[in-house]
XYZ file of C-alpha atoms in Angstrom:
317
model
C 98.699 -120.133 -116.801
C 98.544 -117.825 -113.672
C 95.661 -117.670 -111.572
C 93.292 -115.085 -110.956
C 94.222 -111.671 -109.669
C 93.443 -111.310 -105.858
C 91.256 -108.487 -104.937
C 89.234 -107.543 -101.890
C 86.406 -105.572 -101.032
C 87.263 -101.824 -100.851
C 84.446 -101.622 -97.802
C 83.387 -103.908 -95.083
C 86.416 -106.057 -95.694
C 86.684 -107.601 -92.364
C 83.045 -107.546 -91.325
C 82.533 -111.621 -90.697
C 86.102 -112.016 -90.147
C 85.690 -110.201 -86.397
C 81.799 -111.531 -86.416
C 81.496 -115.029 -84.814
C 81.077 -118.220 -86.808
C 77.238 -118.789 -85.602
C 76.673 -114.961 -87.456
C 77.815 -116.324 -90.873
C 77.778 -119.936 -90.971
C 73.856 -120.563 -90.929
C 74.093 -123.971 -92.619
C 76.468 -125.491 -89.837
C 75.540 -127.790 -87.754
C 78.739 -129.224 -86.381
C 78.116 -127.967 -82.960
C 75.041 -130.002 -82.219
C 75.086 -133.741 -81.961
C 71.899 -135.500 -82.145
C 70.873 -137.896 -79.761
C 67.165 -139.525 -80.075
C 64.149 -138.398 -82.017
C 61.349 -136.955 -80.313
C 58.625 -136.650 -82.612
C 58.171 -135.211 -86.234
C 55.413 -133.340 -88.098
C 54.424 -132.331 -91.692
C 57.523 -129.899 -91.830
C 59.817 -130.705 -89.949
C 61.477 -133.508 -87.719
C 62.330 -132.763 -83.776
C 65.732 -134.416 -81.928
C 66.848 -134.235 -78.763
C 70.605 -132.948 -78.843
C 73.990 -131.994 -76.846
C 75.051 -128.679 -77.911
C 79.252 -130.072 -77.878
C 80.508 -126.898 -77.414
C 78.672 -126.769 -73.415
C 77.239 -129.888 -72.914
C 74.157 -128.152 -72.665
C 70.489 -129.935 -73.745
C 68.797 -128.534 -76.491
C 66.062 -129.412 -78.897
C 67.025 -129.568 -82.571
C 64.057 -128.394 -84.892
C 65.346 -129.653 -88.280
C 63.051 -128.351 -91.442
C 62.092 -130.981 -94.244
C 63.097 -130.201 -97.730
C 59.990 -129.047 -98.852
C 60.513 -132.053 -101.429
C 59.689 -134.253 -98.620
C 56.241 -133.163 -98.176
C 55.422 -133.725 -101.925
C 53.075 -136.263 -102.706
C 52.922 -138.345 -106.625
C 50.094 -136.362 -107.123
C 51.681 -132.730 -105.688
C 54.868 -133.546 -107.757
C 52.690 -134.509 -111.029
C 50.941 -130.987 -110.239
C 53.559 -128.644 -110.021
C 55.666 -130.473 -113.263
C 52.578 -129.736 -115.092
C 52.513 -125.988 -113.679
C 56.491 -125.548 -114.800
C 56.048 -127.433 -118.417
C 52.914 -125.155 -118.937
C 55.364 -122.260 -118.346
C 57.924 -123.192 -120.418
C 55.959 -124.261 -123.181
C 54.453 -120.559 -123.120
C 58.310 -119.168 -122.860
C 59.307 -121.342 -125.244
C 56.613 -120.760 -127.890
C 57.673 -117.101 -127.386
C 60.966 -117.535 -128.621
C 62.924 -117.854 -125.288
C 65.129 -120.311 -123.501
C 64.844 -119.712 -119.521
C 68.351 -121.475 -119.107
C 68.196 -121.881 -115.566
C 65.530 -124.343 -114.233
C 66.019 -125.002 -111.315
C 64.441 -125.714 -107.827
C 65.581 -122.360 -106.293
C 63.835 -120.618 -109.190
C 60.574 -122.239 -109.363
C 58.008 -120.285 -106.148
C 55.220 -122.267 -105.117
C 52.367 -120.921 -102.616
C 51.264 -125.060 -101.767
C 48.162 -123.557 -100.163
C 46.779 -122.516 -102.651
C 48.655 -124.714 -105.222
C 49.811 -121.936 -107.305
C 53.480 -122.108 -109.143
C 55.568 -119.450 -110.940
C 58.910 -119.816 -112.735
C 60.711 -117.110 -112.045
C 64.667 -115.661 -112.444
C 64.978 -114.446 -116.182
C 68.114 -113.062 -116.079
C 69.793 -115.985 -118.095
C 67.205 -115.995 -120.434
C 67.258 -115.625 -123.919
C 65.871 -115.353 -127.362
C 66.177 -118.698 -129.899
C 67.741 -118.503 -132.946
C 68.040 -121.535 -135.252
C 72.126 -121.943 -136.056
C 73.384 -119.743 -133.446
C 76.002 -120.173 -131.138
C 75.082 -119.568 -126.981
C 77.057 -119.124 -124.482
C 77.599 -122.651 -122.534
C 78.074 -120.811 -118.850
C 74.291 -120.953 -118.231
C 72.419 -123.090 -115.843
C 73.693 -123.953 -112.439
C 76.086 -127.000 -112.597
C 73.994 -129.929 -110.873
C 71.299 -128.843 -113.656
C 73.181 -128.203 -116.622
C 72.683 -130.880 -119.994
C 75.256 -132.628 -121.128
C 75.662 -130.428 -124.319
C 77.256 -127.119 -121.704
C 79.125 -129.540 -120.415
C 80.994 -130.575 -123.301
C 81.060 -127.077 -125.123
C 78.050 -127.572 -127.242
C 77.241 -123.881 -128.527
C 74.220 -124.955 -130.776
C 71.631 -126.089 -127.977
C 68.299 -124.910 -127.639
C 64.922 -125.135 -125.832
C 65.594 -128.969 -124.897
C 68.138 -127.728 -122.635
C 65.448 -126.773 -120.280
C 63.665 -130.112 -120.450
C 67.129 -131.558 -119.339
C 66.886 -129.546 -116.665
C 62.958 -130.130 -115.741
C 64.164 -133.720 -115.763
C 67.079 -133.217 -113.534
C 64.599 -131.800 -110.777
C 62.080 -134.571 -111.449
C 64.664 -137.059 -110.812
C 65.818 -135.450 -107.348
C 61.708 -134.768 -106.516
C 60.682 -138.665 -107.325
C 63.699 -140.702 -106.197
C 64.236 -137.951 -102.998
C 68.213 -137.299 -103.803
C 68.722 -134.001 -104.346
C 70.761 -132.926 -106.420
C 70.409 -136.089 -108.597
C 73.630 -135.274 -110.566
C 76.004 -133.765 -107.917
C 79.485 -132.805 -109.153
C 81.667 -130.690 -107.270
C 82.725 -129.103 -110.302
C 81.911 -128.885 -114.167
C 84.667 -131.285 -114.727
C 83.456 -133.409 -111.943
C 79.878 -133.085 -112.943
C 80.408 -134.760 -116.707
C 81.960 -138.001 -115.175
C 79.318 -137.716 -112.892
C 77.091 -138.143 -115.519
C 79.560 -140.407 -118.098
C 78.109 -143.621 -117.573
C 75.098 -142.064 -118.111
C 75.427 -140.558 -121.082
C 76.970 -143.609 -122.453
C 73.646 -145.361 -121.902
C 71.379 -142.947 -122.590
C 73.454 -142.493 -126.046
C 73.063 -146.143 -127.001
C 69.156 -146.024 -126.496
C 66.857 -147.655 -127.930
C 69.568 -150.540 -128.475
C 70.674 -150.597 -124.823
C 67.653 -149.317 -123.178
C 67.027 -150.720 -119.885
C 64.989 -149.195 -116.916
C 67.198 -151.343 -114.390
C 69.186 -148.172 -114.636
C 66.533 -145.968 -112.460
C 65.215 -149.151 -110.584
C 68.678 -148.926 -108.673
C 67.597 -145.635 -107.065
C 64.561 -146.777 -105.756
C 64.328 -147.935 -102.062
C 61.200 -147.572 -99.022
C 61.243 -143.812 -98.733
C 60.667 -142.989 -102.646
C 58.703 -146.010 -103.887
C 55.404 -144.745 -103.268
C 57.002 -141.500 -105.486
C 58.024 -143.990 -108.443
C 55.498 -145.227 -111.099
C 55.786 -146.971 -114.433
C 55.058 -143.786 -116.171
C 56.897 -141.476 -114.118
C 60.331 -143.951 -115.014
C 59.269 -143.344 -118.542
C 59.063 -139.502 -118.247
C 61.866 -139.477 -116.634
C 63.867 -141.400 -119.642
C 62.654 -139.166 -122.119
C 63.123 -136.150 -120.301
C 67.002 -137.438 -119.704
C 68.408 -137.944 -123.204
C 72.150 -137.119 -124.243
C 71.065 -136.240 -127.649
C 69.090 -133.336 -126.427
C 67.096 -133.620 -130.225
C 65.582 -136.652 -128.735
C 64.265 -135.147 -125.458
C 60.369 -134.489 -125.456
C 59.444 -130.624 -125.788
C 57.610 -128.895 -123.017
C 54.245 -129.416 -125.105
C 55.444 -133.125 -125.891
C 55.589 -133.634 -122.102
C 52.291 -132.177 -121.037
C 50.749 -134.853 -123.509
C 52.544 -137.986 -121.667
C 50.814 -140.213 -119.362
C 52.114 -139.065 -116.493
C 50.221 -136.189 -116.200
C 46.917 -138.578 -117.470
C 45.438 -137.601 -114.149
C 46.159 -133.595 -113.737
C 44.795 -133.230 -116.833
C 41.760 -135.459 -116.108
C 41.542 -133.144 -112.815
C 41.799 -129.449 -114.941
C 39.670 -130.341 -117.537
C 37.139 -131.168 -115.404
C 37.331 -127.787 -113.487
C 37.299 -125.875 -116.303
C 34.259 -127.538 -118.142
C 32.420 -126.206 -114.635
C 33.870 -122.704 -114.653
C 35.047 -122.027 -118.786
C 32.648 -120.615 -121.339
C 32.580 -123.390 -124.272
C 35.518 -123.737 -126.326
C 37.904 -122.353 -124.002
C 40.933 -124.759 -121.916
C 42.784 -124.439 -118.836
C 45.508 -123.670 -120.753
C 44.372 -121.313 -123.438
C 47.106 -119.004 -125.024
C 45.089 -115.785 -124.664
C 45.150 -116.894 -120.694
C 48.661 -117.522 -120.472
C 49.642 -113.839 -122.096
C 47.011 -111.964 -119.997
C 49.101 -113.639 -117.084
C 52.350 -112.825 -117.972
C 51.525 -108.746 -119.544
C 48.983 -107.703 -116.650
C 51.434 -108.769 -113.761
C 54.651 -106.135 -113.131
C 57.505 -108.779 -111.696
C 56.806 -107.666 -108.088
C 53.480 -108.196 -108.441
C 52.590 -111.030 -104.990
C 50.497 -114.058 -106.456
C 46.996 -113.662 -106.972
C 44.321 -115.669 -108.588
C 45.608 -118.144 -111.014
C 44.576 -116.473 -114.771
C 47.604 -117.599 -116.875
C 50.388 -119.279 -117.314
C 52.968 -119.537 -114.290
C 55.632 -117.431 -115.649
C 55.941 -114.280 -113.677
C 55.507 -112.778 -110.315
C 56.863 -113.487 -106.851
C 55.691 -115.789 -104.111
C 56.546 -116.941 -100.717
C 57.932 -120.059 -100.546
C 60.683 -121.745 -102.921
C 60.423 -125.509 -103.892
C 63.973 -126.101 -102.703
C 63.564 -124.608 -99.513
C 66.491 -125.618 -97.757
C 66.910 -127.734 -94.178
C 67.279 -125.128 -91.387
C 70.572 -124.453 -89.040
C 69.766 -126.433 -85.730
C 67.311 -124.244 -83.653
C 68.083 -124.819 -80.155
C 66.162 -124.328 -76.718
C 67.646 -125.071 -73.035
C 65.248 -127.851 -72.352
């Protein structure tokens, strides 16, 4: 089978190939070797460093996943803020098919959370057949991954549990294939466990990824989330509304409850329905975030949960 046909831009072809590599290569940060720590704050971490292309001193300003700076009770927040949107979406009808850290906008100031990126979205239909080229690989269940047509709104709880994994044992991406082939023996000895449960079922299997940086991040309940969130048979994984019920989230929902009993008229919940569609229908998508009245479906915000580590920022010292 030949390959793809070559083509090339029919304007700016050449623009980064006469630019230097520092214009285009943000990520790289082969030209700066670190020597010592210097000191290290809520956001970031600060190194003293030889730039190896000059030998010159710098100081290397390197940004913390914003992952890092997640507590257990931030990370139990802002699942609860995600499941409440996709328990809306879903009772609507519609499969985001693409969670993912990149698409989930969080202003952690004033804790507010909106799932955002629709464009793969789309209506549920008992029976039919969906395209499998959804999600982004390090995300995507195990039914795209072996051709499965007939998923559904469980895909998206495969995904949910895909970033819970990466937020509570800190390795991000949890799954990491280099490719869609690579990703599903990636996840083969998983899915041969998680397919013999409840026969097999053993939590050594998650105990393995926890060390001294994550334990603090790695509860009883949150390994038990985590295993029902990650099921091959995707009919087994809990639904969004499922999950907002589990222990996990005992203490958000201790938390919300008790703010709205002080500010709700009687009768009403945090997370009434009539709430959640005022949310989504008053708010055009480029609408900034304002006071939290719904659910966290639309609208835009500042800062993405998977902010990524910064290029080396360096200063003559």
């Amino acid at each position: 089978m030949s390959g793809p046909v070559p083509s090339r831009a029919r304007v700016y072809t050449e623009v980064n190939t006469h630019r230097p590599r520092e214009y285009w290569d943000y990520e790289n940060q082969d030209d700066f070797q670190l020597v010592r720590k210097l000191g290290r704050g809520k956001y970031s971490e600060v190194f003293e460093a030889i730039n190896i292309t000059n030998n010159e001193k710098v100081v290397v300003k390197i940004l913390k996943q914003l992952y890092q700076t997640l507590t257990d009770y931030d990370i139990r927040f802002y699942m609860y803020e995600i499941l409440k949107a996709l328990d809306y979406c879903h009772s609507m009808g519609i499969m985001h098919r693409d969670v993912k850290p990149h698409n989930v906008m969080i202003d952690h100031e004033h804790r507010k959370l909106r799932l955002i990126d629709w464009g793969l979205a789309e209506f549920y239909h008992p029976g039919q057949e969906y395209n499998v080229r959804v999600a982004s690989r390090y995300f995507k269940g195990p039914e795209l991954l072996v051709d499965y047509q007939m998923y559904d709104y469980s895909l998206d709880m495969w995904s949910l549990g895909c970033m819970l994994a990466s937020m509570i044992f800190r390795k991000e991406p949890f799954f990491h294939g280099h490719d869609n082939y690579d990703q599903v023996n990636t996840k083969q000895g998983w899915l041969v466990e998680l397919s013999l449960a409840p026969l097999l079922h053993s939590r050594k299997r998650w105990e393995r990824f926890v060390h001294s940086e994550n334990q603090h991040l790695v509860s009883p309940e949150a390994l038990d989330f985590l295993d029902k969130l990650l099921r091959y048979d995707h009919q087994a994984r809990l639904t969004a509304r499922e999950a907002m019920d589990h222990p996990y989230f005992f203490p958000i929902v201790k938390d919300q409850s008790r703010v709205a009993g002080a500010n709700l008229p009687s009768g009403n919940t945090a997370v009434g329905t009539a709430n959640m569609i005022t949310g989504i229908s008053a708010l055009p998508a480029s609408t900034a975030l304002g006071p939290f009245t719904g659910s966290p479906v639309l609208s835009a915000s500042t800062n993405v949960l998977s902010t990524p580590v910064a290029a080396a920022v360096g200063a003559p010292q």
